[in-house]
Coordinates of C-alpha atoms in Angstrom, one line a residue:
M1 CA -4.6 42.5 -42.9
A2 CA -6.1 40.0 -45.2
L3 CA -3.6 40.8 -47.8
A4 CA -0.7 40.5 -45.3
L5 CA -2.0 37.1 -44.2
S6 CA -2.4 35.8 -47.7
E7 CA 1.1 37.0 -48.5
E8 CA 2.4 35.1 -45.6
Q9 CA 0.9 31.9 -46.8
F10 CA 3.0 32.2 -50.1
R11 CA 6.3 32.6 -48.4
C12 CA 9.0 29.9 -47.9
S13 CA 9.8 29.5 -44.3
I14 CA 13.4 28.8 -45.2
C15 CA 14.4 31.6 -47.5
L16 CA 11.3 33.8 -46.4
D17 CA 10.7 34.8 -50.0
I18 CA 7.6 34.2 -52.2
F19 CA 7.7 30.6 -53.4
K20 CA 10.0 29.7 -56.2
N21 CA 9.1 26.4 -57.8
P22 CA 7.2 25.3 -54.8
V23 CA 7.3 21.7 -53.7
S24 CA 5.1 19.8 -51.2
I25 CA 6.7 17.2 -48.8
P26 CA 4.6 14.2 -47.3
C27 CA 4.0 16.0 -44.0
G28 CA 2.0 18.8 -46.1
H29 CA 4.3 21.7 -45.7
N30 CA 5.6 23.7 -48.8
F31 CA 9.0 25.1 -49.6
C32 CA 11.1 26.5 -52.5
L33 CA 12.7 23.4 -54.4
R34 CA 16.1 24.9 -54.1
C35 CA 15.6 25.5 -50.3
I36 CA 14.5 22.2 -49.2
K37 CA 17.1 20.4 -51.2
R38 CA 19.8 22.5 -49.8
F39 CA 18.4 22.0 -46.3
W40 CA 18.3 18.3 -46.6
D41 CA 21.8 18.2 -48.4
S42 CA 23.3 20.0 -45.3
R43 CA 21.8 17.3 -42.7
H44 CA 22.2 13.6 -42.0
K45 CA 18.5 13.1 -42.1
S46 CA 15.4 14.2 -44.2
D47 CA 12.8 15.9 -42.0
C48 CA 10.5 18.8 -42.2
P49 CA 12.0 22.2 -41.0
L50 CA 8.6 23.2 -39.5
C51 CA 7.0 20.2 -37.9
K52 CA 10.2 17.9 -37.7
E53 CA 8.4 14.9 -39.0
A54 CA 11.3 12.7 -40.3
F55 CA 11.3 10.6 -43.4
K56 CA 13.1 7.2 -43.5
I57 CA 13.6 7.7 -47.3
R58 CA 14.3 11.0 -48.8
P59 CA 11.1 12.0 -50.5
E60 CA 11.3 12.6 -54.3
L61 CA 10.6 16.3 -54.9
R62 CA 8.3 17.4 -57.6
I63 CA 7.2 20.8 -58.3
N64 CA 3.6 21.5 -57.1
L65 CA 2.2 22.7 -60.4
G66 CA -1.0 23.8 -58.7
L67 CA 0.6 25.7 -56.0
K68 CA 3.2 27.2 -58.5
E69 CA 0.3 28.5 -60.8
I70 CA -1.5 30.1 -57.7
T71 CA 1.6 31.6 -56.5
E72 CA 2.4 33.1 -59.9
G73 CA -1.1 34.4 -60.0
F74 CA -0.7 36.0 -56.5
K75 CA 2.5 37.6 -57.8
R76 CA 0.6 39.1 -60.8
S77 CA -2.2 40.3 -58.5
L78 CA 0.3 42.1 -56.2
K79 CA 1.8 43.9 -59.4
D80 CA -1.7 45.0 -60.5
K81 CA -2.3 46.9 -57.2
P82 CA -1.5 50.6 -57.4
N83 CA 1.3 51.9 -55.1
Y84 CA 2.0 48.3 -53.8
K85 CA 5.5 47.3 -53.0
I86 CA 6.5 43.8 -51.9
P87 CA 7.7 44.3 -48.3
P88 CA 11.3 43.4 -47.7
R89 CA 11.9 40.0 -46.2
K90 CA 11.8 39.9 -42.5
R91 CA 15.3 38.7 -41.6
P92 CA 16.9 38.8 -38.2
I93 CA 20.0 40.9 -37.8
Q94 CA 22.9 38.8 -39.0
K95 CA 25.8 38.5 -36.5
Q96 CA 29.1 37.1 -37.0
L97 CA 29.3 34.2 -34.3
S98 CA 32.3 35.7 -32.5
K99 CA 31.4 34.7 -29.0
A100 CA 31.8 31.1 -27.9
E101 CA 28.3 31.2 -26.3
E102 CA 26.3 32.1 -29.4
V103 CA 24.5 29.3 -31.0
P104 CA 23.7 29.3 -34.7
C105 CA 20.1 28.6 -36.0
D106 CA 19.9 24.9 -37.3
V107 CA 17.5 25.9 -40.1
C108 CA 19.2 28.8 -41.7
Q109 CA 21.2 27.7 -44.6
N110 CA 24.2 30.0 -44.1
N111 CA 24.3 29.0 -40.5
H112 CA 25.5 32.5 -39.4
I113 CA 22.1 33.6 -37.9
T114 CA 22.1 33.6 -34.0
A115 CA 19.5 31.2 -32.4
V116 CA 17.2 32.8 -29.8
K117 CA 15.8 29.4 -28.5
S118 CA 16.3 25.9 -28.5
C119 CA 13.5 23.3 -28.6
L120 CA 14.1 20.3 -26.3
V121 CA 11.7 18.2 -28.1
C122 CA 13.0 18.9 -31.8
Q123 CA 16.5 19.0 -30.4
E124 CA 17.4 22.1 -32.6
S125 CA 18.0 25.7 -32.0
Y126 CA 16.0 28.4 -33.9
C127 CA 16.6 32.1 -34.8
E128 CA 13.7 34.5 -34.4
V129 CA 12.1 33.8 -37.6
H130 CA 12.3 30.0 -37.6
L131 CA 11.0 30.0 -34.1
T132 CA 7.6 31.2 -35.4
P133 CA 6.1 27.8 -35.9
H134 CA 6.7 27.0 -32.2
L135 CA 4.8 30.1 -31.3
R136 CA 1.8 29.4 -33.6
D137 CA 1.4 25.8 -34.3
E138 CA -1.2 24.0 -31.8
K139 CA 1.2 21.0 -31.4
M140 CA 4.5 22.8 -31.4
I141 CA 3.5 25.4 -29.0
K142 CA 3.7 22.8 -26.3
H143 CA 7.2 22.0 -26.9
T144 CA 9.6 23.2 -24.2
L145 CA 12.0 26.0 -25.1
A146 CA 15.3 26.8 -23.5
D147 CA 18.2 29.1 -23.8
P148 CA 20.3 27.9 -26.7
T149 CA 23.8 28.2 -24.8
T150 CA 22.2 26.2 -21.9
F151 CA 20.9 23.6 -24.3
I152 CA 24.1 23.2 -26.1
T153 CA 26.3 22.8 -22.9
S154 CA 23.8 20.6 -21.2
H155 CA 23.5 18.2 -24.2
L156 CA 27.2 17.8 -24.9
C157 CA 29.7 15.4 -23.5
K158 CA 32.1 17.1 -21.3
N159 CA 34.9 14.7 -22.3
H160 CA 34.4 14.5 -26.0
N161 CA 32.2 17.7 -26.9
M162 CA 29.6 15.5 -28.8
V163 CA 26.0 15.3 -28.3
L164 CA 24.7 13.1 -25.5
D165 CA 22.2 11.0 -27.6
M166 CA 22.7 7.5 -26.1
F167 CA 22.0 6.0 -22.7
C168 CA 24.0 3.2 -20.9
E169 CA 21.5 0.9 -19.1
R170 CA 24.3 -0.6 -17.1
E171 CA 25.6 2.6 -15.6
Q172 CA 22.4 4.5 -16.0
I173 CA 24.0 7.6 -17.7
A174 CA 23.7 9.6 -20.9
V175 CA 26.6 9.2 -23.1
C176 CA 27.9 10.1 -26.6
V177 CA 29.0 8.0 -29.5
K178 CA 32.7 8.3 -28.5
C179 CA 31.8 7.3 -25.0
V180 CA 30.3 4.3 -26.2
E181 CA 33.3 3.3 -28.4
M182 CA 35.8 3.9 -25.6
D183 CA 34.1 3.1 -22.3
H184 CA 30.9 1.3 -22.9
G185 CA 31.6 -1.1 -25.6
H186 CA 30.4 -4.2 -23.7
H187 CA 27.5 -2.4 -22.1
K188 CA 23.9 -2.3 -23.3
V189 CA 23.5 1.2 -24.9
V190 CA 20.2 2.3 -26.3
P191 CA 19.1 5.7 -28.0
L192 CA 18.4 8.3 -25.5
E193 CA 14.8 8.6 -26.9
K194 CA 14.1 4.9 -26.2
A195 CA 15.5 5.2 -22.7
T196 CA 13.3 8.2 -22.0
R197 CA 10.2 6.2 -23.2
K198 CA 11.1 3.3 -20.8
I199 CA 11.6 5.6 -17.9
R200 CA 8.3 7.5 -18.6
S201 CA 6.7 4.0 -18.4
Q202 CA 8.5 3.3 -15.2
M203 CA 7.3 6.8 -13.8
R204 CA 3.8 5.9 -14.6
R205 CA 4.0 2.6 -12.9
I206 CA 5.7 4.1 -9.9
N207 CA 3.4 7.0 -9.6
A208 CA 0.5 4.4 -9.5
D209 CA 2.3 2.6 -6.8
F210 CA 2.8 5.9 -5.0
E211 CA -1.0 6.5 -5.4
Q212 CA -1.8 3.1 -3.9
M213 CA 0.7 3.5 -0.9
I214 CA -0.9 7.0 -0.2
H215 CA -4.4 5.5 -0.3
A216 CA -3.2 2.6 2.0
R217 CA -1.8 4.9 4.5
L218 CA -4.8 7.1 4.4
R219 CA -7.0 4.2 5.2
K220 CA -4.7 3.1 7.9
F221 CA -4.7 6.6 9.2
D222 CA -8.5 6.5 9.4
E223 CA -8.5 3.0 11.0
I224 CA -6.0 4.1 13.7
K225 CA -8.0 7.5 14.3
A226 CA -11.2 5.6 14.6
S227 CA -9.6 3.2 17.0
V228 CA -8.4 6.1 19.1
D229 CA -11.8 7.6 19.2
L230 CA -13.3 4.4 20.1
G231 CA -10.7 4.0 22.9
K232 CA -11.8 7.5 24.2
V233 CA -15.4 6.4 24.3
N234 CA -14.7 3.1 26.0
K235 CA -12.4 4.8 28.5
E236 CA -15.1 7.2 29.5
R237 CA -17.7 4.3 29.9
E238 CA -15.2 2.4 32.0
I239 CA -14.5 5.3 34.2
Q240 CA -18.2 6.0 34.7
K241 CA -18.7 2.2 35.5
S242 CA -16.0 2.3 38.0
V243 CA -17.5 5.2 39.8
Q244 CA -20.9 3.3 39.9
V245 CA -19.2 0.3 41.2
A246 CA -17.4 2.4 44.0
T247 CA -20.8 3.8 45.1
M248 CA -22.3 0.4 45.6
V249 CA -20.0 -0.9 48.2
I250 CA -18.3 -0.1 51.4
S251 CA -15.3 2.2 51.9
T252 CA -13.0 -0.8 51.2
I253 CA -14.1 -0.8 47.6
E254 CA -14.1 3.0 47.4
S255 CA -10.4 3.0 48.3
N256 CA -9.8 0.8 45.3
Q257 CA -11.7 3.1 42.9
A258 CA -8.9 5.5 42.4
L259 CA -6.5 2.8 41.6
L260 CA -8.8 1.3 39.2
V261 CA -9.3 4.7 37.3
K262 CA -5.6 5.2 37.2
D263 CA -5.1 1.6 35.7
I264 CA -7.7 2.5 33.0
E265 CA -6.1 5.8 32.3
E266 CA -2.7 4.4 32.1
K267 CA -3.7 1.5 29.7
H268 CA -5.5 4.1 27.6
D269 CA -2.6 6.7 27.5
V270 CA -0.3 3.7 26.6
A271 CA -2.6 2.7 23.8
E272 CA -3.2 6.3 22.6
R273 CA 0.5 7.2 22.7
N274 CA 1.2 4.3 20.7
A275 CA -1.6 5.3 18.3
E276 CA -0.5 8.8 18.0
E277 CA 3.1 7.7 17.3
L278 CA 1.8 5.7 14.4
L279 CA -0.4 8.5 13.3
K280 CA 2.6 10.9 13.3
E281 CA 4.7 8.3 11.3
L282 CA 1.8 7.9 8.8
E283 CA 1.5 11.7 8.5
K284 CA 5.1 12.0 7.8
E285 CA 5.1 9.2 5.2
I286 CA 2.0 10.5 3.6
N287 CA 3.5 13.9 3.3
E288 CA 6.7 12.6 2.0
L289 CA 4.9 10.4 -0.6
Q290 CA 2.6 13.3 -1.6
I291 CA 5.9 15.5 -2.1
K292 CA 7.6 12.7 -4.1
R293 CA 4.4 12.2 -6.1
T294 CA 4.1 15.9 -7.0
E295 CA 7.7 16.1 -8.0
L296 CA 7.2 12.9 -10.0
Q297 CA 4.3 14.4 -11.8
H298 CA 6.2 17.6 -12.4
L299 CA 9.0 15.5 -13.8
E300 CA 6.7 13.5 -15.9
Q301 CA 5.6 16.7 -17.7
T302 CA 9.1 17.8 -18.7
D303 CA 10.4 17.1 -22.2
E304 CA 14.1 17.6 -21.2
P305 CA 15.6 13.9 -21.3
L306 CA 18.6 14.5 -19.5
H307 CA 16.8 16.3 -16.6
L308 CA 14.4 13.5 -16.7
I309 CA 17.1 10.9 -16.3
Q310 CA 19.1 12.7 -13.7
S311 CA 16.2 13.3 -11.5
F312 CA 14.5 10.0 -11.8
S313 CA 16.6 7.8 -9.8
S314 CA 16.1 10.0 -6.6
L315 CA 12.4 9.9 -7.0
S316 CA 11.7 6.3 -8.3
C317 CA 11.9 4.6 -5.0
P318 CA 10.3 5.7 -1.7
T319 CA 13.0 5.4 1.1
G320 CA 12.3 4.9 4.7
T321 CA 8.6 3.8 4.5
R322 CA 7.3 1.1 6.7
N323 CA 5.2 -1.9 5.4
W324 CA 1.8 -0.9 7.0
S325 CA -0.1 -3.9 5.8
N326 CA 0.8 -5.8 9.0
V327 CA 0.4 -3.0 11.4
K328 CA -2.8 -3.5 13.3
V329 CA -4.1 -1.3 16.2
Q330 CA -6.9 -2.6 18.3
S331 CA -8.9 -0.1 20.4
E332 CA -8.5 -0.5 24.1
D333 CA -12.0 -1.3 25.3
F334 CA -10.6 -2.3 28.8
F335 CA -12.5 -5.6 28.5
G336 CA -12.5 -7.3 31.9
I337 CA -10.5 -4.8 33.8
V338 CA -13.0 -3.9 36.3
R339 CA -14.0 -7.4 37.0
T340 CA -10.5 -8.4 37.3
A341 CA -9.7 -5.8 39.8
F342 CA -12.7 -6.4 42.1
S343 CA -12.6 -10.2 41.9
K344 CA -9.6 -10.0 44.5
L345 CA -11.8 -8.2 47.1
A346 CA -13.6 -9.9 49.9
D347 CA -17.0 -11.7 49.8
V348 CA -18.6 -8.2 49.8
C349 CA -17.6 -8.1 46.1
N350 CA -18.9 -11.4 45.0
N351 CA -22.4 -9.9 44.0
L352 CA -20.6 -7.2 42.1
E353 CA -18.4 -9.6 40.4
N354 CA -21.3 -11.6 39.1
N355 CA -22.9 -8.6 37.6
L356 CA -19.7 -7.6 35.9
S357 CA -19.4 -11.0 34.5
V358 CA -22.8 -10.8 33.0
E359 CA -21.8 -7.6 31.3
E360 CA -18.5 -9.1 29.9
A361 CA -20.4 -12.2 28.5
S362 CA -22.6 -9.9 26.6
Q363 CA -19.6 -8.8 24.5
L364 CA -18.0 -12.1 24.0
N365 CA -19.7 -12.8 20.8
L366 CA -17.9 -9.8 19.3
Y367 CA -14.7 -12.0 19.2
A368 CA -16.3 -15.1 17.9
V369 CA -14.0 -17.3 15.6
D370 CA -14.9 -20.4 13.6
V371 CA -13.1 -23.5 15.1
T372 CA -12.8 -26.8 13.6
L373 CA -10.9 -29.8 14.8
D374 CA -7.5 -31.0 13.2
P375 CA -7.7 -34.7 12.5
E376 CA -3.9 -35.1 12.2
T377 CA -3.7 -34.3 16.0
A378 CA -6.5 -36.5 17.1
A379 CA -5.5 -39.5 19.1
G380 CA -6.3 -42.9 17.3
W381 CA -9.4 -43.6 19.7
L382 CA -11.2 -40.5 18.7
I383 CA -13.9 -40.1 16.2
L384 CA -14.4 -36.7 14.4
S385 CA -17.3 -35.6 12.5
P386 CA -16.8 -34.9 8.7
D387 CA -17.2 -31.2 9.5
G388 CA -14.6 -31.2 12.3
K389 CA -17.1 -29.9 14.9
K390 CA -17.8 -33.1 17.1
V391 CA -15.3 -35.4 18.8
S392 CA -16.3 -38.5 20.7
L393 CA -14.3 -41.6 22.0
G394 CA -14.7 -44.6 19.9
C395 CA -14.7 -48.3 20.9
Q396 CA -11.6 -49.4 19.2
R397 CA -8.5 -47.6 18.0
L398 CA -8.5 -46.5 14.4
S399 CA -5.6 -47.1 12.0
V400 CA -4.1 -43.6 11.6
P401 CA -0.7 -42.5 10.4
D402 CA 1.9 -41.9 13.1
D403 CA 2.0 -38.1 12.9
P404 CA 4.4 -36.2 15.1
H405 CA 1.5 -33.9 15.9
R406 CA -0.8 -36.5 16.9
F407 CA -1.7 -37.5 20.6
D408 CA -1.1 -41.2 21.1
S409 CA -2.0 -42.0 24.6
C410 CA -4.4 -39.3 25.8
V411 CA -7.5 -39.1 23.9
S412 CA -7.1 -35.4 23.0
V413 CA -7.4 -33.2 20.0
L414 CA -6.5 -29.6 18.9
G415 CA -8.2 -27.2 16.7
K416 CA -6.9 -26.4 13.3
Q417 CA -6.8 -22.7 13.9
S418 CA -4.0 -21.2 15.8
F419 CA -3.9 -17.7 17.5
T420 CA -1.0 -15.5 17.8
S421 CA -2.7 -12.1 18.6
G422 CA -6.0 -10.4 19.3
R423 CA -9.0 -11.9 21.0
S424 CA -10.8 -15.1 20.1
Y425 CA -14.0 -16.7 21.5
W426 CA -15.6 -20.1 20.9
V427 CA -18.2 -22.3 22.6
V428 CA -18.1 -26.0 23.1
Q429 CA -21.2 -27.8 24.2
V430 CA -20.4 -30.5 27.1
G431 CA -23.9 -31.2 27.9
D432 CA -24.3 -33.8 30.7
K433 CA -20.8 -35.5 30.2
T434 CA -19.2 -36.5 33.3
D435 CA -15.7 -36.0 32.2
W436 CA -13.9 -33.6 29.8
D437 CA -11.2 -31.0 29.4
L438 CA -11.5 -27.7 27.5
G439 CA -9.1 -24.9 26.9
V440 CA -6.0 -23.8 24.8
A441 CA -2.6 -25.5 24.4
R442 CA 0.6 -24.0 22.9
E443 CA 2.1 -25.5 19.8
S444 CA 5.1 -27.1 21.5
I445 CA 3.3 -29.3 23.9
N446 CA 4.1 -32.8 24.4
R447 CA 1.7 -35.1 22.7
K448 CA 3.2 -38.5 23.2
G449 CA 2.7 -40.8 26.3
A450 CA 1.3 -39.4 29.6
I451 CA 0.8 -35.5 29.8
T452 CA 0.0 -33.1 32.6
V453 CA -2.7 -30.6 31.9
R454 CA -1.4 -27.4 33.6
P455 CA 0.1 -24.0 32.5
D456 CA 3.6 -25.1 33.0
S457 CA 3.2 -27.8 30.5
G458 CA 1.6 -25.6 27.9
Y459 CA -2.1 -26.0 28.9
W460 CA -4.7 -23.5 30.1
A461 CA -7.8 -25.5 30.7
I462 CA -10.7 -26.5 32.9
C463 CA -12.2 -29.9 33.6
R464 CA -14.7 -32.1 35.0
R465 CA -14.2 -35.5 36.6
K466 CA -16.7 -38.3 37.5
G467 CA -19.6 -36.0 37.2
G468 CA -18.3 -33.6 40.1
S469 CA -17.5 -29.9 40.3
L470 CA -15.5 -28.2 37.6
S471 CA -11.8 -27.6 38.3
A472 CA -9.1 -25.3 36.8
C473 CA -6.2 -27.3 35.8
A474 CA -3.9 -24.7 37.4
G475 CA -1.4 -27.1 38.9
P476 CA -2.7 -27.5 41.8
S477 CA -6.0 -27.8 40.7
V478 CA -8.7 -25.2 41.8
T479 CA -12.2 -26.5 42.5
L480 CA -14.7 -24.2 41.0
H481 CA -17.9 -23.8 43.0
L482 CA -20.6 -22.8 40.7
H483 CA -24.4 -22.4 41.2
E484 CA -25.1 -24.6 38.1
T485 CA -22.9 -26.9 36.0
P486 CA -22.8 -25.4 32.5
Q487 CA -24.1 -27.2 29.5
K488 CA -22.1 -24.9 27.0
V489 CA -18.8 -23.6 28.0
G490 CA -17.4 -20.4 26.3
V491 CA -13.6 -20.1 26.0
F492 CA -12.2 -16.6 25.6
L493 CA -8.5 -15.8 24.7
D494 CA -6.8 -12.4 24.9
Y495 CA -3.4 -13.1 23.7
E496 CA -1.7 -9.8 24.2
A497 CA -3.4 -9.4 27.7
G498 CA -2.2 -12.9 28.7
L499 CA -5.8 -14.0 29.6
V500 CA -7.7 -17.2 29.1
S501 CA -11.3 -17.1 30.5
F502 CA -14.1 -19.6 30.7
Y503 CA -17.7 -18.7 30.8
D504 CA -21.0 -20.4 31.1
A505 CA -22.3 -19.5 27.6
E506 CA -26.0 -19.9 28.5
A507 CA -26.1 -18.3 31.8
K508 CA -23.6 -15.6 30.7
S509 CA -21.6 -16.0 34.0
H510 CA -17.9 -16.2 34.6
I511 CA -16.4 -19.6 35.5
Y512 CA -12.7 -19.0 35.8
T513 CA -9.7 -16.9 34.4
Y514 CA -6.0 -17.5 33.8
S515 CA -4.4 -14.1 34.1
G516 CA -0.7 -12.8 33.7
C517 CA 0.0 -15.6 31.2
N518 CA 3.1 -14.8 28.9
F519 CA 2.2 -16.3 25.4
T520 CA 5.2 -16.6 23.1
E521 CA 4.0 -19.0 20.6
P522 CA 0.8 -20.1 18.7
L523 CA -2.1 -21.3 20.8
Y524 CA -4.6 -23.9 19.7
P525 CA -8.1 -25.0 20.9
Y526 CA -7.8 -27.9 23.1
L527 CA -10.5 -30.6 23.7
N528 CA -10.5 -34.0 25.5
P529 CA -13.9 -36.0 25.7
C530 CA -12.2 -38.4 28.2
L531 CA -13.2 -42.1 28.7
H532 CA -16.7 -43.5 28.6
D533 CA -17.0 -44.0 32.4
N534 CA -19.0 -47.3 32.1
G535 CA -21.3 -45.7 29.6
K536 CA -21.9 -42.6 31.5
N537 CA -19.7 -40.3 29.4
M538 CA -20.5 -41.4 25.7
A539 CA -21.8 -38.0 24.4
P540 CA -19.5 -36.1 22.0
L541 CA -18.0 -32.6 22.7
V542 CA -19.5 -30.2 20.0
I543 CA -18.2 -27.0 18.8
C544 CA -21.3 -24.7 18.7
P545 CA -21.8 -22.0 16.2
V546 CA -21.5 -18.5 17.8
E547 CA -23.7 -15.6 16.4
V548 CA -21.8 -12.5 16.2
G549 CA -23.7 -9.7 18.0
I550 CA -23.6 -6.3 19.2
P551 CA -22.8 -5.7 22.9
D552 CA -25.7 -4.5 25.1
E553 CA -24.7 -0.9 26.1
T554 CA -27.7 -0.7 28.3
A555 CA -26.5 -3.3 30.7
S556 CA -26.1 -1.9 34.2
L557 CA -24.6 -2.9 37.4

């Protein structure tokens, strides 16, 4: 076995005989001088028949005297062995290429030996003997081999029967040299190998994009799933609460209990159905993206340029996918639904409503937002603190630009922050002021001249006048009978639900709610410190910091 292996090392891979005048080429492989010269003479380029390394300049061939001496010594050692005969050269059976589908070996010098495989990387076909390096060499064994007839037909231009070795970037197709001359003269055409490298780079980038899209959708999936789970918990809690409420009052309230549960269930079902539809859509997109990613990964492994180019366009761009970055699902926690339902009942429910408002107030801090006042909307008589948290009426009008967003007659100001979705809560200290307005206003309100603060004018607010009771500016106004005048007023906005509620932030009691509103444009915090009232109303309105907290789950009715 050792002898056979040693003998194999002294055979030329072209003629398959023991080296005659061996030469070494730059890649390190050895051949007979005559064999490698004839091989290069028959081709348009100089490359190694084994490893396919190409040389820009044809190497100057010189006999490797050391290898020649070793080879001659090896031959002499064979002759000295008794009964040893040099085995005949292992040659594939020569066939006359009579069939059109037979492909010749590109290495064999007589070009009459039938190829058994074609290498998609080397772009050549090999007979059984010259295929050997592809079966043994560590690097070449990774090359993709194909049927020679398929290789030839798939790499030839159907119109000109020439090799498809160029790529038209304008039409995104592989072309031959003749195609370039006749049909693509004014197009940008690059070698197929260069186009393949570019596409592989694009594939890596697109695959990374797919990964990001999948991860983003998985995160959104988890977010929606968590929202659904939280909604179920909240649903059960609200149903249990409704049962407790129903047992506390007379049969009139008990008759409303079924309707209340139904309302909760319906709201939850709607929210859950919407969430489930989003989850199904996400699952579908994730599956499709994973399939495309897998296909793209498989395609990335191929070394067949034409197959790569033909398959790339269908996998490069995900179709029919939604932009999920703006999709937000808020779990339905049924905030205020119990109180809203029972507030319409008779006086017997007053005590119940008060208890419910305390529970709601304990959850308001979850929706706290940072509000600052917008100086560009402030009337010229108003003085704003540098941090935008205080507003008071000055003694003289300031010189301010005439801005279309500025109030000119009414001493009002809006917050910088606008709200177009979700829930928001902020607190304003009114102290012992005798006159003030607080609430929200839509973006399109009239800010010039006299204004009327009521919903049909774009204001949802409460106010105090002359140190009297608070009123809801509902048009007509609704006097609010409270046990105590609040020092701090909390404003709660639920945009989607169409709710604007006011709370005594310190007593944690409900003051008033505008419900059933249809908000269609941005809403802004609205404040009016009003006139001085002979020095009784000098104090500023102050936006207070709200500490975000956790609702008290132990609160009971």
